[in-house]
Short mmCIF file of N, CA, C and O in Angstrom, two decimals:
data_model
loop_
_atom_site.label_atom_id
_atom_site.label_comp_id
_atom_site.label_asym_id
_atom_site.label_seq_id
_atom_site.Cartn_x
_atom_site.Cartn_y
_atom_site.Cartn_z
N UNK M 20 127.84 144.68 139.52
CA UNK M 20 127.35 143.62 140.54
C UNK M 20 127.71 142.40 140.51
O UNK M 20 127.87 141.78 139.61
N UNK M 21 128.16 141.73 141.56
CA UNK M 21 128.97 140.53 141.63
C UNK M 21 127.91 139.50 142.12
O UNK M 21 127.44 139.30 143.02
N UNK M 22 127.41 138.64 141.23
CA UNK M 22 126.69 137.58 141.38
C UNK M 22 127.34 136.26 141.82
O UNK M 22 128.27 135.92 141.30
N UNK M 23 126.62 135.80 142.88
CA UNK M 23 127.23 134.42 143.44
C UNK M 23 126.50 133.24 142.84
O UNK M 23 125.40 133.26 142.45
N UNK M 24 127.49 132.49 142.10
CA UNK M 24 127.03 131.17 141.18
C UNK M 24 126.72 130.11 142.05
O UNK M 24 127.36 129.69 143.11
N UNK M 25 125.46 129.69 142.21
CA UNK M 25 124.93 128.60 143.12
C UNK M 25 125.75 127.23 142.83
O UNK M 25 125.77 126.93 141.81
N UNK M 26 125.79 126.49 143.99
CA UNK M 26 126.61 125.18 143.88
C UNK M 26 125.40 124.23 144.13
O UNK M 26 124.68 124.55 145.09
N UNK M 27 125.21 123.35 143.15
CA UNK M 27 124.22 122.51 143.15
C UNK M 27 124.51 121.08 143.32
O UNK M 27 125.45 120.54 142.61
N UNK M 28 123.87 120.23 144.16
CA UNK M 28 124.15 118.63 144.29
C UNK M 28 122.94 118.18 143.78
O UNK M 28 121.70 118.41 144.13
N UNK M 29 123.13 117.23 142.95
CA UNK M 29 122.31 116.45 142.27
C UNK M 29 122.10 115.09 143.22
O UNK M 29 122.93 114.34 143.35
N UNK M 30 121.00 114.83 143.46
CA UNK M 30 120.55 113.65 144.48
C UNK M 30 119.51 112.66 143.44
O UNK M 30 118.46 113.01 143.22
N UNK M 31 120.13 111.54 143.01
CA UNK M 31 119.51 110.64 142.31
C UNK M 31 120.19 110.42 141.01
O UNK M 31 120.70 111.42 140.22
N UNK M 32 120.32 108.99 140.62
CA UNK M 32 121.08 108.80 139.46
C UNK M 32 120.57 107.98 138.44
O UNK M 32 120.95 107.15 137.85
N UNK M 33 119.23 107.87 138.64
CA UNK M 33 118.40 107.04 137.75
C UNK M 33 117.88 107.79 136.28
O UNK M 33 118.76 108.55 135.78
N UNK M 34 116.88 107.19 135.87
CA UNK M 34 116.55 107.77 134.55
C UNK M 34 116.51 109.25 134.55
O UNK M 34 116.89 109.90 133.72
N UNK M 35 115.67 109.82 135.58
CA UNK M 35 115.47 111.24 135.56
C UNK M 35 116.71 111.97 135.93
O UNK M 35 117.09 113.11 135.70
N UNK M 36 117.68 111.19 136.92
CA UNK M 36 118.59 111.96 137.36
C UNK M 36 119.72 112.31 136.22
O UNK M 36 120.32 113.31 136.24
N UNK M 37 119.77 111.38 135.32
CA UNK M 37 120.68 111.59 134.08
C UNK M 37 120.32 112.57 133.11
O UNK M 37 121.04 113.51 132.75
N UNK M 38 118.91 112.69 133.25
CA UNK M 38 118.48 113.90 132.36
C UNK M 38 118.79 115.28 133.08
O UNK M 38 119.28 116.40 132.33
N UNK M 39 118.46 115.55 134.42
CA UNK M 39 118.85 116.48 135.33
C UNK M 39 120.32 116.68 135.21
O UNK M 39 120.71 117.81 135.06
N UNK M 40 121.27 115.67 135.09
CA UNK M 40 122.61 115.94 135.16
C UNK M 40 123.23 116.75 133.83
O UNK M 40 123.86 117.65 133.71
N UNK M 41 122.40 116.16 132.61
CA UNK M 41 122.86 116.76 131.32
C UNK M 41 122.53 118.28 131.44
O UNK M 41 123.26 119.10 130.97
N UNK M 42 121.29 118.74 131.90
CA UNK M 42 120.98 120.07 132.14
C UNK M 42 121.90 120.82 133.08
O UNK M 42 122.36 121.98 132.64
N UNK M 43 122.05 120.28 134.22
CA UNK M 43 123.12 120.95 135.11
C UNK M 43 124.51 121.02 134.50
O UNK M 43 125.24 122.19 134.60
N UNK M 44 124.92 120.20 133.78
CA UNK M 44 126.18 120.25 132.94
C UNK M 44 126.17 121.47 132.10
O UNK M 44 127.20 122.38 131.81
N UNK M 45 125.07 121.48 131.41
CA UNK M 45 125.03 122.72 130.38
C UNK M 45 124.83 124.07 131.24
O UNK M 45 125.60 125.04 130.71
N UNK M 46 124.18 124.15 132.22
CA UNK M 46 124.09 125.31 133.04
C UNK M 46 125.59 125.70 133.60
O UNK M 46 126.08 126.85 133.62
N UNK M 47 126.28 124.69 133.99
CA UNK M 47 127.57 124.88 134.52
C UNK M 47 128.57 125.41 133.46
O UNK M 47 129.30 126.31 133.58
N UNK M 48 128.45 124.94 132.23
CA UNK M 48 129.21 125.22 131.18
C UNK M 48 129.02 126.90 130.63
O UNK M 48 129.92 127.39 130.29
N UNK M 49 127.66 127.23 131.16
CA UNK M 49 127.28 128.59 130.62
C UNK M 49 127.62 129.47 131.91
O UNK M 49 127.42 130.71 131.88
N UNK M 50 128.35 129.05 132.98
CA UNK M 50 128.55 129.70 134.12
C UNK M 50 127.50 130.14 135.01
O UNK M 50 127.56 131.03 135.71
N UNK M 51 126.40 129.36 134.97
CA UNK M 51 125.10 129.73 135.79
C UNK M 51 125.01 128.89 136.87
O UNK M 51 124.33 129.16 137.68
N UNK M 52 125.90 127.84 137.09
CA UNK M 52 126.04 127.16 138.37
C UNK M 52 127.25 126.36 138.52
O UNK M 52 128.00 126.20 137.33
N UNK M 53 127.44 125.88 139.64
CA UNK M 53 128.71 124.99 139.81
C UNK M 53 127.79 123.61 140.28
O UNK M 53 127.28 123.33 141.43
N UNK M 54 128.24 122.37 139.80
CA UNK M 54 127.72 121.33 139.98
C UNK M 54 128.79 120.60 141.00
O UNK M 54 129.92 120.46 140.77
N UNK M 55 128.19 120.41 142.25
CA UNK M 55 129.02 119.77 143.40
C UNK M 55 129.26 118.36 142.94
O UNK M 55 130.41 117.89 143.07
N UNK M 56 128.27 117.63 142.49
CA UNK M 56 128.44 116.36 142.07
C UNK M 56 126.98 115.56 142.11
O UNK M 56 126.21 116.12 142.12
N UNK M 57 127.00 114.31 142.03
CA UNK M 57 125.81 113.47 142.18
C UNK M 57 125.80 112.59 143.46
O UNK M 57 126.81 111.81 143.57
N UNK M 58 124.88 112.50 144.16
CA UNK M 58 124.75 111.59 145.27
C UNK M 58 123.52 110.68 144.99
O UNK M 58 122.64 110.97 144.41
N UNK M 59 123.93 109.20 145.41
CA UNK M 59 123.04 108.13 145.06
C UNK M 59 123.38 107.02 145.80
O UNK M 59 124.58 106.98 146.46
N UNK M 60 122.40 106.09 146.09
CA UNK M 60 122.84 104.86 146.92
C UNK M 60 123.41 103.71 146.23
O UNK M 60 124.14 103.18 146.68
N UNK M 61 123.24 103.89 144.82
CA UNK M 61 123.69 102.75 143.90
C UNK M 61 125.18 102.99 143.55
O UNK M 61 125.47 103.92 142.82
N UNK M 62 126.19 102.26 144.24
CA UNK M 62 127.69 102.52 144.12
C UNK M 62 128.04 102.36 142.41
O UNK M 62 128.73 102.92 141.79
N UNK M 63 127.24 101.29 141.98
CA UNK M 63 127.68 100.78 140.28
C UNK M 63 127.25 102.07 139.60
O UNK M 63 127.90 102.26 138.60
N UNK M 64 125.91 102.51 139.73
CA UNK M 64 125.46 103.43 138.86
C UNK M 64 126.33 104.90 139.18
O UNK M 64 126.61 105.54 138.14
N UNK M 65 126.69 105.27 140.44
CA UNK M 65 127.69 106.27 140.52
C UNK M 65 128.94 106.16 140.07
O UNK M 65 129.46 107.06 139.51
N UNK M 66 129.65 105.01 139.71
CA UNK M 66 130.70 104.79 139.17
C UNK M 66 130.63 104.97 137.79
O UNK M 66 131.51 105.78 137.17
N UNK M 67 129.72 104.51 137.14
CA UNK M 67 129.46 104.69 135.73
C UNK M 67 129.15 106.10 135.40
O UNK M 67 129.77 106.71 134.39
N UNK M 68 128.47 106.91 136.30
CA UNK M 68 128.03 108.27 135.94
C UNK M 68 129.38 109.01 136.18
O UNK M 68 129.63 109.95 135.34
N UNK M 69 130.12 108.84 137.12
CA UNK M 69 131.22 109.46 137.24
C UNK M 69 132.40 109.51 136.07
O UNK M 69 132.94 110.49 135.69
N UNK M 70 132.47 108.14 135.57
CA UNK M 70 133.39 108.03 134.43
C UNK M 70 132.60 108.54 133.06
O UNK M 70 133.50 109.32 132.43
N UNK M 71 131.41 108.44 133.04
CA UNK M 71 130.78 108.97 131.67
C UNK M 71 130.60 110.40 131.68
O UNK M 71 131.03 111.08 130.77
N UNK M 72 130.59 111.20 132.85
CA UNK M 72 130.18 112.65 132.72
C UNK M 72 131.48 113.26 133.44
O UNK M 72 131.41 114.52 133.39
N UNK M 73 132.34 112.68 133.89
CA UNK M 73 133.50 113.16 134.67
C UNK M 73 133.17 114.20 135.71
O UNK M 73 133.62 115.18 135.91
N UNK M 74 132.07 113.79 136.64
CA UNK M 74 131.73 114.51 137.97
C UNK M 74 131.99 113.83 139.05
O UNK M 74 132.22 112.42 139.11
N UNK M 75 132.04 114.51 140.26
CA UNK M 75 132.17 113.99 141.58
C UNK M 75 130.82 113.00 141.99
O UNK M 75 129.87 113.46 141.62
N UNK M 76 131.29 112.12 142.58
CA UNK M 76 130.12 111.41 143.10
C UNK M 76 130.11 110.91 144.54
O UNK M 76 131.33 110.96 145.20
N UNK M 77 128.95 110.89 145.25
CA UNK M 77 128.69 110.81 146.74
C UNK M 77 127.89 109.68 147.08
O UNK M 77 126.68 109.57 146.29
N UNK M 78 128.13 108.55 147.90
CA UNK M 78 127.40 107.63 148.22
C UNK M 78 126.65 107.92 149.57
O UNK M 78 126.08 107.31 150.32
N UNK M 79 127.18 109.14 150.06
CA UNK M 79 126.98 109.53 151.58
C UNK M 79 126.35 111.16 151.35
O UNK M 79 126.13 111.42 150.11
N UNK M 80 126.03 111.62 152.45
CA UNK M 80 125.55 113.22 152.55
C UNK M 80 126.72 113.99 152.44
O UNK M 80 126.38 115.28 152.67
N UNK M 81 127.89 113.82 152.34
CA UNK M 81 129.00 114.63 152.29
C UNK M 81 129.02 116.04 151.35
O UNK M 81 129.22 117.08 151.57
N UNK M 82 128.36 115.56 150.16
CA UNK M 82 128.04 116.80 149.20
C UNK M 82 127.13 117.93 149.62
O UNK M 82 127.13 119.12 149.16
N UNK M 83 126.40 117.53 150.51
CA UNK M 83 125.37 118.78 151.14
C UNK M 83 126.03 119.78 151.72
O UNK M 83 125.75 121.03 151.60
N UNK M 84 127.24 119.61 152.24
CA UNK M 84 127.96 120.79 153.15
C UNK M 84 128.45 121.60 152.04
O UNK M 84 128.48 122.84 152.33
N UNK M 85 128.60 121.26 150.75
CA UNK M 85 129.08 122.26 149.81
C UNK M 85 127.98 122.79 148.93
O UNK M 85 128.20 123.88 148.05
N UNK M 86 126.76 122.38 149.11
CA UNK M 86 125.78 122.68 148.16
C UNK M 86 124.89 123.89 148.73
O UNK M 86 124.50 123.99 150.05
N UNK M 87 124.54 125.00 147.77
CA UNK M 87 123.71 125.87 148.25
C UNK M 87 122.26 125.29 147.77
O UNK M 87 121.31 126.08 148.37
N UNK M 88 122.15 124.61 146.87
CA UNK M 88 120.69 123.90 146.64
C UNK M 88 120.80 122.65 146.12
O UNK M 88 122.01 122.09 145.86
N UNK M 89 119.76 121.81 146.23
CA UNK M 89 119.93 120.36 146.06
C UNK M 89 118.74 120.18 144.84
O UNK M 89 117.59 120.75 144.97
N UNK M 90 119.08 119.37 143.85
CA UNK M 90 118.17 119.19 142.58
C UNK M 90 117.70 117.47 143.07
O UNK M 90 118.64 116.75 142.83
N UNK M 91 116.63 117.39 143.36
CA UNK M 91 116.07 116.11 143.99
C UNK M 91 115.46 115.29 142.71
O UNK M 91 114.40 115.72 142.26
N UNK M 92 116.11 114.16 142.31
CA UNK M 92 115.60 113.38 141.24
C UNK M 92 115.68 111.88 141.67
O UNK M 92 116.00 110.98 140.93
N UNK M 93 114.70 111.69 142.81
CA UNK M 93 114.58 110.13 143.18
C UNK M 93 113.23 110.00 143.35
O UNK M 93 112.39 111.01 143.02
N UNK M 94 112.86 108.86 143.53
CA UNK M 94 111.40 108.35 143.36
C UNK M 94 110.66 109.20 144.59
O UNK M 94 111.08 109.53 145.50
N UNK M 95 109.37 109.66 144.15
CA UNK M 95 108.56 110.44 144.82
C UNK M 95 108.42 110.10 146.44
O UNK M 95 108.55 110.82 147.33
N UNK M 96 108.41 108.78 146.52
CA UNK M 96 108.29 108.30 147.84
C UNK M 96 109.73 108.84 148.83
O UNK M 96 109.42 108.47 150.25
N UNK M 97 110.67 109.12 148.43
CA UNK M 97 111.91 109.50 148.91
C UNK M 97 112.10 110.80 149.04
O UNK M 97 113.05 111.41 149.70
N UNK M 98 111.27 111.73 148.47
CA UNK M 98 111.50 113.10 148.45
C UNK M 98 111.34 113.79 149.74
O UNK M 98 112.31 114.58 150.13
N UNK M 99 110.62 113.32 150.63
CA UNK M 99 110.55 113.85 152.14
C UNK M 99 111.90 113.68 152.66
O UNK M 99 112.56 114.56 153.35
N UNK M 100 112.25 112.58 152.59
CA UNK M 100 113.63 112.03 153.45
C UNK M 100 114.97 112.92 152.76
O UNK M 100 115.51 113.39 153.72
N UNK M 101 114.97 112.99 151.55
CA UNK M 101 115.94 113.64 150.92
C UNK M 101 116.09 115.30 151.29
O UNK M 101 117.00 115.91 151.50
N UNK M 102 114.58 115.69 151.02
CA UNK M 102 114.32 117.21 151.30
C UNK M 102 114.75 117.35 152.74
O UNK M 102 115.34 118.54 153.21
N UNK M 103 114.29 116.61 153.79
CA UNK M 103 114.56 116.88 155.18
C UNK M 103 116.13 116.87 155.35
O UNK M 103 116.58 117.88 156.08
N UNK M 104 116.95 116.00 154.99
CA UNK M 104 118.42 116.00 155.05
C UNK M 104 119.04 117.33 154.48
O UNK M 104 119.85 117.98 155.06
N UNK M 105 118.40 117.57 153.44
CA UNK M 105 118.94 118.97 152.57
C UNK M 105 118.77 120.19 153.48
O UNK M 105 119.62 120.97 153.54
N UNK M 106 117.64 120.23 154.06
CA UNK M 106 117.22 121.49 154.82
C UNK M 106 117.95 121.45 155.93
O UNK M 106 118.42 122.62 156.57
N UNK M 107 118.25 120.39 156.68
CA UNK M 107 118.96 120.22 157.92
C UNK M 107 120.50 120.74 157.58
O UNK M 107 121.06 121.09 158.59
N UNK M 108 120.86 120.30 156.53
CA UNK M 108 122.39 120.48 156.27
C UNK M 108 122.39 122.32 156.00
O UNK M 108 123.40 122.71 156.27
#
């Protein structure tokens, strides 16, 4: 049986986003997913995360085109907007 490994985009690079990123990187190392990258609005945080973790970063919605799933780690008041974009992609 040939299982497809899901491609996951992390949206959010704040306190919770960093925790989610660590878990996603562990899952990727175990061959259980492929991390598309991290998407956030704060370009300074994205630059730091890209350097620290060696991952792709997006300040726009381009990563959604590659993602099978989205891990949403933004403040709850932004969940609907992010979820709507992800579902429409």
